[in-house]
Amino acid sequence: MSKLLELKNISKVYGDLHALDNVCLSVDKGEWIAIMGPSGSGKSTMMNIIGCMDKPSTGQVIFDGKDISKESRRKLTEFHRDKIGLVFQQFHLINYLNAVENVMVAQYYHSMPDEKEALEALERVGLKDRAKHLPSQLSGGEQQRVCIARALINSPELILADEPTGNLDEANENIVLDIFRQLHKEGTSLVVVTHDPEVGEVAQRIVRLEHGKIVSDKKNEQFSEQQEVSL
Amino acid sequence: MNKKHRMFIRMVMASLVRRRSRMIVALLAVVVGATILSGLEMIYYDVPRQMSAQFRSYGANVIFTPSGEGYIRPEDLEKGAAQFSSEELEGYTPYRYENTKIHNMPVTLAGIDFDSVLKTSPYWHISGSMPSLDGETLVGAKVAESLGIKEGDDITAVNTFEVTSETDTSDIPSYELYTDPESGETYCDHELDLHVSGILETGGSEEEYIYVSLKDAAALTISERGYDIVELSVAAMQDELSETVEKINGSSVGLSAKLVKRVTASESTVLTKLQSLVFIVTSVVLVLTMICVATTMTAVITERRKEIGLRKALGALNSSIIAEFMSEGLVLGGFGGVIGSVFGYYFAQFVSMNVFSSSITFRPLLIPITIAASVLVTGLACLIPIRSAVDVDPALVLKGE
């Protein structure tokens, strides 16, 4: 399987603090990776670098064969807009736009807004009937599903999720994980940053970070089994 | 309009309409600024008209005198007065002076039009009442004091003139006629009985005359003639008055026009200073409005830092975010400008009624000027906080830092 993303000897230094220390990681196309670790292990820093929202102090980020670690801010913005869909723990929906408008915002910055397509994306996460509701009228789980629909709308090559179930109850957590399973089945690459073992263990591969270093990187042996059980 | 433009408008309008409580605060700041600006603009442009009317209480500002020997004919007066527009011309009063004797003391008598004199001399203070009938007189306070005349007295004015072959003596009683034994010439001491309806107090030279109607002045002298002088009160600026006066003097109208420099020059000075004052106040208000709107917009935009970070995380370029937030500010400025124009008119009306005791003139041209100024000020006020807000790091903002 060809590589979608490669982090080569990535370090990120804030003063004396090494948030990431000589990290190497590769993600294949269509792969589902969970990045796990305790608070302060460097998960968020790694997510920001993968999501093109931050640059490494040293090292290379190769995305789809292209080194993006030296690109300008503007180029990085354009790059992540075209290639990456973001899912946040806090959902981060625009509170004065309704569900379908929140999805269309991602289209607006990417290419051309299309309400029909946005409604289809909401239908995919089971929220078509809530399309005209404002975020304040949606439950946490529904808001996260809108956030996922927004991440999917531009057909990104990679879905990058930061603690996607951190604010959800068990029922909503299962709904979100089922959506991820579906996306993975359709060939979308997923990188999920989490400290929740239950969320990490449903991924195809689990990478553990501690003190800015990868301490383990192994395949989830039970992955195929789980996929079959859930789907 | 393509889908992108429609989405842009949809986002801007959603922000304005669905964030009502926040936007009302910002709108209030813009409306208050636009109201004061619009009101002061109206006052600034209306001050000359208002003050011209106020200055008329100082008396006449233009005088007509005969162009050569003789008097001002009524038809020439009409032609001269017609050079001023009816809106500007507050009124005019012709004066005809005659020498007379009262209680054997020489007094100057002025024949005037009692109906119009208060328009040119609104400062006249009368103890008693203004003459309304023929045979009634207004006596200057100094004359009244020296001759012991009081309101309600009956007095007799005597006019002495030489009787010539051209004098019509048919209405002159014979006892008024006498011949000077030395020169052998015939004179007439023509009498006119007058009832004193009021005493005139001005503190000026007007108190040295007695005033009768033009008809009584003609009856006293048994002659119809023109006027010695005409006072005019015109509500116009000095430059405008000078232009009209030059026009009259350059024409063939049989009279000479002059500005009462004492009045017009001081009017002009006061007016220039007053307009400068209003201009400075307007400028200061404009700056304060900008600061006020900038402060409010800074608060409104700062609380949306997370949204800006999110938009950047979704791939928005800084220019897109600036365009969106500026558009919100400009719509707010335009809407605030419209409301401010309406409120500003009522504000100016309130000020005008309380200061000048007259209503303000509505000037439609000031509405687009106010809206444009409001949009410009709000735009400038938004630009600074927006420019600093778009520099946020989306990663930090979305993490809640």
XYZ file of C-alpha atoms in Angstrom:
632
model
C 0.000 0.000 0.000
C 1.440 3.446 -0.901
C 2.349 5.963 1.756
C 0.048 8.932 2.312
C 2.057 10.621 5.056
C 5.577 10.387 6.385
C 7.055 12.181 9.349
C 10.843 11.995 9.154
C 12.862 12.806 12.275
C 10.369 15.409 13.409
C 11.225 17.524 16.433
C 9.292 20.439 17.873
C 10.991 22.530 20.505
C 9.366 25.249 22.665
C 12.228 26.893 24.563
C 13.726 24.055 26.591
C 10.747 21.784 26.070
C 10.948 19.064 23.411
C 7.273 18.547 22.591
C 8.306 16.086 19.869
C 11.739 14.503 19.836
C 13.013 12.971 16.609
C 9.727 11.270 15.732
C 9.337 9.103 12.642
C 5.924 7.914 11.514
C 4.314 6.842 8.280
C 0.637 6.473 7.394
C -0.487 4.369 4.439
C -3.382 5.369 2.249
C -6.607 4.008 3.696
C -4.974 3.234 7.052
C -6.633 3.968 10.409
C -4.131 4.968 13.087
C -4.730 5.860 16.708
C -2.145 8.094 18.365
C -2.349 7.569 22.083
C -0.566 8.825 25.102
C -1.007 10.718 28.353
C -1.396 14.493 28.605
C 1.804 16.299 27.611
C 3.081 13.376 25.542
C 3.076 15.443 22.329
C -0.158 14.124 20.754
C -1.587 17.590 20.020
C 1.733 18.861 18.678
C 1.912 15.903 16.331
C -1.697 16.498 15.249
C -0.985 20.174 14.533
C 2.038 19.247 12.429
C 0.164 16.538 10.513
C -2.783 18.963 10.090
C -0.450 21.651 8.626
C -1.406 24.028 11.418
C 2.132 24.076 12.775
C 5.648 23.526 11.433
C 8.272 21.232 12.949
C 11.492 22.710 14.364
C 13.445 20.073 12.444
C 12.601 17.147 10.219
C 10.449 16.571 7.174
C 6.714 16.122 6.629
C 6.045 14.280 3.377
C 2.394 14.264 2.356
C 1.480 12.262 -0.708
C 5.128 12.364 -1.824
C 5.509 16.122 -1.339
C 7.698 17.696 1.350
C 5.501 20.329 3.007
C 7.651 21.096 6.029
C 9.212 24.181 4.433
C 6.086 25.564 2.809
C 4.776 29.037 3.656
C 1.801 29.482 5.987
C -0.431 30.330 3.044
C 0.624 27.235 1.083
C 0.120 25.067 4.171
C -3.384 26.525 4.627
C -4.238 25.748 1.010
C -2.715 22.282 1.368
C -4.604 21.240 4.476
C -7.817 22.752 3.074
C -7.523 20.472 0.038
C -6.211 17.268 1.650
C -7.261 17.092 5.303
C -10.566 17.026 7.150
C -10.477 18.025 10.819
C -12.628 16.649 13.645
C -12.308 18.383 17.025
C -13.038 17.321 20.569
C -14.926 20.605 21.189
C -16.755 20.275 17.809
C -16.025 23.946 17.000
C -19.141 24.675 15.038
C -19.946 28.295 14.202
C -22.766 28.995 16.624
C -24.819 31.339 14.438
C -24.809 29.032 11.409
C -27.141 26.055 11.243
C -25.907 22.497 10.646
C -26.003 22.581 6.865
C -24.402 26.050 6.766
C -21.589 24.821 9.020
C -20.899 22.067 6.503
C -21.105 24.538 3.611
C -18.481 26.793 5.250
C -15.873 24.088 4.584
C -17.026 23.933 0.954
C -16.941 27.740 0.751
C -13.251 27.898 1.671
C -12.405 24.824 -0.429
C -14.211 25.394 -3.706
C -17.901 26.107 -4.240
C -20.668 25.741 -1.643
C -23.444 23.354 -2.629
C -26.359 22.909 -0.246
C -27.438 19.625 -1.869
C -24.027 18.066 -1.299
C -23.913 19.420 2.240
C -27.295 17.835 2.956
C -26.014 14.534 1.561
C -23.017 14.742 3.919
C -25.395 15.320 6.831
C -27.509 12.387 5.651
C -24.379 10.248 5.729
C -23.973 10.975 9.448
C -27.719 10.568 10.033
C -28.535 14.235 10.555
C -30.415 15.330 7.452
C -33.546 16.085 9.462
C -31.515 18.369 11.795
C -29.948 20.348 8.932
C -31.646 23.638 9.806
C -30.896 23.459 13.511
C -28.361 25.733 15.140
C -25.547 24.074 17.158
C -27.246 25.179 20.384
C -30.274 23.096 19.347
C -28.184 19.955 18.818
C -26.863 17.442 21.352
C -23.105 16.914 21.789
C -23.220 13.757 19.680
C -25.152 15.522 16.935
C -22.690 18.424 16.946
C -19.804 15.982 16.578
C -21.573 14.331 13.646
C -22.006 17.753 11.998
C -18.275 18.288 12.603
C -17.561 14.941 10.885
C -19.870 15.840 7.968
C -17.946 19.102 7.636
C -14.658 17.203 7.634
C -15.935 14.828 4.944
C -17.577 17.328 2.608
C -14.494 18.078 0.522
C -13.548 14.383 0.178
C -10.202 14.746 1.984
C -7.445 12.179 1.721
C -6.995 12.175 5.464
C -9.402 12.643 8.377
C -7.541 13.971 11.380
C -9.544 13.665 14.597
C -8.461 15.127 17.927
C -10.142 13.363 20.847
C -13.327 12.965 18.758
C -15.257 11.211 21.521
C -13.811 13.155 24.450
C -17.047 15.035 25.101
C -19.507 12.288 24.205
C -21.455 9.693 26.127
C -21.094 6.014 25.281
C -24.008 5.895 22.857
C -22.731 8.840 20.849
C -19.166 7.521 21.055
C -20.349 4.311 19.365
C -22.157 6.282 16.652
C -18.986 8.272 15.904
C -16.799 5.182 15.875
C -19.259 3.465 13.513
C -18.974 6.445 11.159
C -15.178 6.104 11.314
C -15.447 2.400 10.520
C -17.625 3.230 7.538
C -15.171 5.862 6.333
C -12.277 3.459 6.707
C -14.194 0.841 4.777
C -14.666 3.376 1.997
C -10.892 3.893 1.849
C -10.477 7.123 3.797
C -7.280 7.422 5.848
C -7.878 8.223 9.524
C -5.534 9.521 12.188
C -7.284 9.667 15.554
C -5.548 11.315 18.481
C -6.931 10.032 21.761
C -6.086 9.088 25.299
C -9.147 6.838 25.537
C -8.046 3.156 25.229
C -11.511 2.135 23.940
C -11.246 4.545 21.052
C -7.611 3.688 20.373
C -8.233 -0.017 20.326
C -10.713 0.099 17.462
C -8.011 1.491 15.140
C -6.004 -0.593 12.705
C -2.711 0.551 14.205
C -1.872 2.037 17.573
C 1.003 4.450 18.065
C 1.922 5.365 21.637
C 3.683 8.592 22.526
C 5.432 9.454 25.771
C 7.531 12.545 26.464
C 7.586 13.453 22.774
C 8.831 10.056 21.603
C 7.104 7.087 20.008
C 7.377 4.287 22.531
C 5.348 1.732 20.620
C 3.886 1.346 17.136
C 2.002 -1.851 16.521
C -0.864 -3.271 14.545
C -4.130 -3.956 16.337
C -4.504 -7.731 16.014
C -8.217 -7.600 16.847
C -8.982 -4.981 14.221
C -10.480 -7.260 11.517
C -12.558 -9.028 14.117
C -13.982 -5.739 15.451
C -14.767 -4.532 11.978
C -16.788 -7.611 11.281
C -18.617 -7.411 14.614
C -19.618 -3.792 14.135
C -20.528 -3.738 10.481
C -24.288 35.941 -8.455
C -22.666 32.542 -8.021
C -23.068 30.154 -5.094
C -19.917 31.469 -3.419
C -21.250 35.040 -3.343
C -24.594 33.811 -2.060
C -22.868 31.872 0.721
C -20.818 34.967 1.589
C -23.993 37.047 1.975
C -25.666 34.200 3.870
C -22.804 34.056 6.393
C -22.659 37.842 6.847
C -26.416 38.157 7.304
C -26.551 35.124 9.620
C -23.875 36.718 11.780
C -25.790 39.998 11.943
C -29.266 38.540 12.432
C -28.592 35.470 14.583
C -26.090 37.216 16.841
C -28.642 39.935 17.483
C -27.805 40.729 21.095
C -24.107 41.207 20.300
C -24.792 43.154 17.150
C -27.284 45.458 18.859
C -24.499 46.624 21.182
C -22.250 47.375 18.209
C -25.132 48.912 16.281
C -25.968 51.115 19.255
C -22.428 52.511 19.271
C -22.672 53.259 15.534
C -26.168 54.757 15.824
C -25.166 57.052 18.690
C -22.167 58.278 16.698
C -24.159 58.702 13.481
C -26.966 60.497 15.343
C -24.612 63.063 16.843
C -22.737 63.436 13.571
C -25.916 63.865 11.529
C -27.386 66.268 14.079
C -24.260 68.413 14.180
C -24.049 68.424 10.375
C -27.606 69.734 10.187
C -26.900 72.334 12.849
C -23.652 73.334 11.094
C -25.439 73.976 7.819
C -28.465 75.565 9.477
C -26.508 77.905 11.773
C -26.252 80.737 9.189
C -30.012 80.697 8.601
C -30.807 80.394 12.285
C -28.318 83.051 13.315
C -29.381 85.440 10.550
C -32.868 85.274 11.969
C -31.486 85.780 15.491
C -29.333 88.722 14.380
C -32.411 90.500 13.082
C -33.156 91.422 16.676
C -30.206 93.835 16.400
C -32.181 95.892 13.904
C -31.849 96.859 10.280
C -28.754 95.805 8.389
C -29.403 97.640 5.101
C -30.346 101.283 4.558
C -31.781 103.003 1.501
C -31.082 106.698 1.091
C -32.017 109.034 -1.762
C -29.549 108.696 -4.624
C -29.188 112.455 -4.943
C -31.106 115.509 -3.792
C -34.697 114.825 -2.846
C -36.469 111.837 -1.451
C -37.009 108.125 -2.047
C -40.130 107.608 -4.102
C -42.428 104.737 -2.994
C -42.136 103.062 -6.421
C -38.310 103.166 -6.190
C -38.516 101.664 -2.728
C -40.605 98.789 -4.120
C -38.038 98.186 -6.873
C -35.099 98.298 -4.449
C -36.739 95.974 -1.932
C -37.626 93.535 -4.711
C -33.885 92.890 -5.231
C -33.937 90.831 -2.025
C -35.774 87.527 -2.080
C -39.032 87.467 -0.189
C -37.613 84.697 2.050
C -34.665 86.856 3.069
C -36.461 90.186 3.436
C -37.846 90.303 6.954
C -39.333 93.782 6.458
C -38.599 97.455 5.788
C -39.630 100.737 7.365
C -39.633 104.079 5.531
C -38.896 107.205 7.597
C -40.005 110.750 6.809
C -38.525 113.384 9.104
C -40.154 116.764 9.815
C -39.383 119.605 12.201
C -42.168 120.382 14.568
C -42.840 122.084 17.872
C -44.514 120.635 20.881
C -45.179 122.868 23.853
C -43.205 125.471 21.857
C -40.125 123.288 22.007
C -38.548 122.082 18.730
C -38.831 118.331 18.250
C -38.034 116.105 15.269
C -41.068 114.146 14.122
C -40.694 110.915 12.186
C -43.448 109.579 9.984
C -43.220 105.790 9.912
C -45.240 102.685 9.187
C -46.175 101.362 12.630
C -47.131 97.975 11.170
C -43.623 97.244 9.911
C -41.358 99.079 12.327
C -40.994 96.211 14.780
C -39.639 94.035 11.960
C -36.720 96.392 11.454
C -36.454 97.519 15.083
C -37.555 94.526 17.149
C -35.622 95.848 20.148
C -38.048 98.781 20.639
C -39.594 98.693 24.048
C -42.861 100.565 24.342
C -44.510 101.610 27.583
C -48.153 101.706 26.611
C -49.102 100.560 23.155
C -48.029 100.925 19.569
C -50.195 103.531 17.728
C -52.855 101.770 15.720
C -55.004 104.702 14.605
C -54.333 107.988 12.831
C -53.879 110.758 15.365
C -51.920 108.553 17.755
C -48.248 109.048 18.482
C -45.304 107.277 20.045
C -43.040 109.622 21.973
C -39.327 108.938 22.547
C -38.461 108.673 26.239
C -36.044 111.633 26.180
C -38.602 113.903 24.485
C -41.256 112.726 26.916
C -39.004 113.453 29.873
C -37.940 116.924 28.713
C -41.471 117.965 27.791
C -43.229 116.208 30.673
C -45.320 114.030 28.385
C -46.895 110.852 29.699
C -48.697 107.960 28.128
C -52.353 108.884 27.542
C -51.669 112.641 27.195
C -53.047 114.680 24.325
C -50.525 116.944 22.688
C -50.479 119.292 19.738
C -47.684 119.263 17.187
C -47.127 122.491 15.321
C -45.395 122.706 11.972
C -44.373 126.142 10.740
C -43.863 126.664 7.042
C -43.896 129.502 4.594
C -47.050 129.883 2.529
C -46.217 130.434 -1.104
C -48.374 130.792 -4.142
C -48.025 127.000 -4.660
C -49.308 126.144 -1.176
C -52.824 124.742 -1.095
C -54.421 126.760 1.705
C -57.974 125.537 1.225
C -57.827 123.212 4.253
C -55.839 125.610 6.480
C -57.912 127.438 9.079
C -57.361 131.205 8.846
C -56.180 131.480 12.449
C -53.102 129.411 11.597
C -51.995 131.915 8.995
C -50.018 135.052 9.843
C -47.765 137.547 8.128
C -44.312 138.449 9.331
C -44.384 142.236 9.679
C -40.666 142.573 8.910
C -40.414 140.392 5.824
C -44.020 140.633 4.772
C -44.093 136.900 4.056
C -47.000 134.666 5.076
C -46.441 131.694 7.371
C -48.597 128.931 8.637
C -48.448 127.315 12.092
C -50.287 124.125 11.169
C -51.429 122.110 14.143
C -52.033 118.419 14.551
C -53.667 117.025 17.666
C -52.125 113.779 18.790
C -52.911 111.234 21.485
C -49.855 109.678 23.148
C -50.414 105.912 23.005
C -46.962 104.944 24.258
C -43.469 106.010 25.272
C -40.552 104.531 23.328
C -37.519 103.285 25.257
C -34.457 102.011 23.408
C -31.544 103.599 25.252
C -30.474 105.086 21.900
C -31.073 108.056 19.663
C -34.559 106.799 18.808
C -35.737 108.307 22.125
C -35.132 111.812 20.756
C -38.043 111.667 18.268
C -41.752 111.485 18.247
C -43.337 109.076 15.838
C -46.565 109.418 13.865
C -47.986 107.567 10.899
C -46.861 108.590 7.411
C -50.373 109.829 6.817
C -50.261 112.135 9.877
C -46.822 113.384 8.840
C -48.268 114.360 5.469
C -51.281 115.985 7.156
C -49.030 118.008 9.481
C -46.944 119.404 6.618
C -49.804 119.532 4.138
C -47.554 117.924 1.565
C -47.095 114.479 0.076
C -43.478 113.559 -0.530
C -41.129 110.550 -0.533
C -39.038 109.167 2.275
C -35.763 110.429 3.751
C -34.483 107.012 4.644
C -35.645 103.397 4.602
C -34.402 100.737 7.008
C -34.425 97.137 5.844
C -33.948 93.935 7.770
C -32.597 91.132 5.567
C -31.770 87.633 6.808
C -28.666 87.035 4.715
C -24.915 86.808 5.111
C -22.653 89.818 4.661
C -21.239 88.663 1.308
C -24.680 88.046 -0.092
C -25.902 91.415 1.178
C -22.887 93.233 -0.303
C -23.589 91.634 -3.658
C -27.225 92.747 -3.661
C -26.320 96.243 -2.446
C -23.803 96.593 -5.292
C -26.416 95.383 -7.716
C -28.918 98.002 -6.497
C -26.342 100.794 -6.610
C -25.344 99.750 -10.110
C -28.911 99.790 -11.363
C -31.073 102.719 -12.339
C -33.275 102.466 -9.237
C -33.543 105.982 -7.812
C -32.002 105.248 -4.455
C -28.694 104.370 -2.875
C -28.239 101.239 -0.745
C -25.755 100.832 2.116
C -24.882 98.072 4.532
C -25.047 98.852 8.223
C -21.463 97.667 8.719
C -21.708 97.734 12.497
C -24.373 95.058 12.297
C -23.331 93.012 9.259
C -19.624 92.822 10.159
C -20.299 91.637 13.704
C -22.885 89.171 12.407
C -20.326 87.758 10.016
C -17.648 87.487 12.710
C -19.928 85.795 15.218
C -21.261 83.438 12.581
C -17.804 82.404 11.375
C -16.738 81.697 14.952
C -19.908 79.776 15.696
C -19.548 77.655 12.570
C -15.895 76.995 13.422
C -16.984 75.911 16.892
C -19.613 73.513 15.526
C -17.061 72.219 12.985
C -14.503 71.519 15.734
C -17.127 69.872 17.934
C -18.253 67.746 14.961
C -14.661 66.698 14.261
C -14.067 65.797 17.908
C -17.320 63.833 17.994
C -16.254 62.020 14.823
C -12.951 60.981 16.417
C -14.681 59.968 19.673
C -17.237 57.989 17.670
C -14.436 56.204 15.887
C -12.756 55.344 19.178
C -16.064 54.204 20.667
C -16.952 52.064 17.638
C -13.383 50.699 17.475
C -13.543 49.716 21.151
C -16.900 48.009 20.696
C -15.797 46.248 17.508
C -12.560 45.158 19.192
C -14.620 43.531 21.958
C -17.008 41.950 19.432
C -14.171 40.613 17.281
C -12.001 39.469 20.196
C -14.763 37.216 21.474
C -14.820 35.646 17.991
C -11.140 34.711 17.974
C -12.084 31.038 18.239
C -14.338 31.364 15.207
C -11.521 33.052 13.287
C -9.179 30.228 14.321
C -11.741 27.676 13.156
C -12.182 29.417 9.816
C -8.429 29.389 9.363
C -8.346 25.704 10.308
C -10.992 25.100 7.633
C -8.711 26.713 5.090
C -9.781 30.371 5.104
C -7.135 32.797 3.942
C -6.649 35.976 5.973
C -8.081 38.025 3.097
C -11.338 36.003 3.187
C -11.731 36.506 6.921
C -11.008 40.230 6.639
C -13.572 40.507 3.821
C -16.245 38.695 5.867
C -15.725 40.646 9.079
C -15.333 43.962 7.258
C -18.582 43.341 5.393
C -20.346 42.795 8.697
C -18.871 46.082 9.935
C -19.828 47.944 6.769
C -23.413 46.641 6.829
C -23.548 47.669 10.479
C -22.133 51.094 9.582
C -24.631 51.581 6.746
C -27.602 50.476 8.823
C -26.425 52.574 11.774
C -25.970 55.521 9.409
C -29.573 55.263 8.176
C -30.967 55.104 11.713
C -28.539 57.807 12.859
C -29.681 60.128 10.040
C -33.269 59.889 11.217
C -32.400 60.282 14.906
C -29.918 63.036 14.019
C -32.687 65.099 12.466
C -34.712 64.884 15.676
C -31.584 65.617 17.734
C -30.885 68.717 15.596
C -34.549 69.693 15.872
C -34.363 69.407 19.665
C -31.197 71.526 19.810
C -32.598 74.089 17.374
C -35.874 74.435 19.250
C -34.062 74.895 22.557
C -31.287 77.180 21.337
C -32.829 79.110 18.437
C -36.516 78.558 19.221
C -37.169 77.589 15.617
C -37.259 74.346 13.684
C -34.319 73.022 11.683
C -34.372 72.823 7.907
C -34.328 69.203 6.722
C -31.470 68.684 4.238
C -31.836 65.375 2.332
C -28.255 65.626 0.992
C -26.935 65.127 4.528
C -28.431 61.604 4.690
C -26.038 60.011 2.145
C -23.161 62.016 3.668
C -23.986 60.664 7.141
C -24.344 57.089 5.859
C -21.047 57.348 3.954
C -19.282 58.793 7.025
C -20.802 56.093 9.239
C -19.693 53.310 6.856
C -16.209 54.824 6.587
C -15.777 55.304 10.340
C -17.096 51.806 11.139
C -14.898 50.315 8.420
C -11.805 52.026 9.800
C -12.797 51.097 13.343
C -13.166 47.424 12.341
C -9.983 47.236 10.333
C -7.564 47.452 13.270
C -9.102 44.707 15.476
C -9.750 42.479 12.456
C -6.169 42.760 11.229
C -4.830 41.751 14.626
C -7.447 38.994 15.057
C -6.603 37.231 11.784
C -3.057 36.685 12.996
C -4.281 34.154 15.576
C -2.747 30.703 15.499
C -5.658 28.335 14.793
C -3.998 25.483 16.669
C -3.712 27.526 19.866
C -7.171 29.060 19.598
C -8.873 25.725 18.968
C -7.085 24.271 21.978
C -8.662 27.085 24.002
C -5.443 28.988 24.722
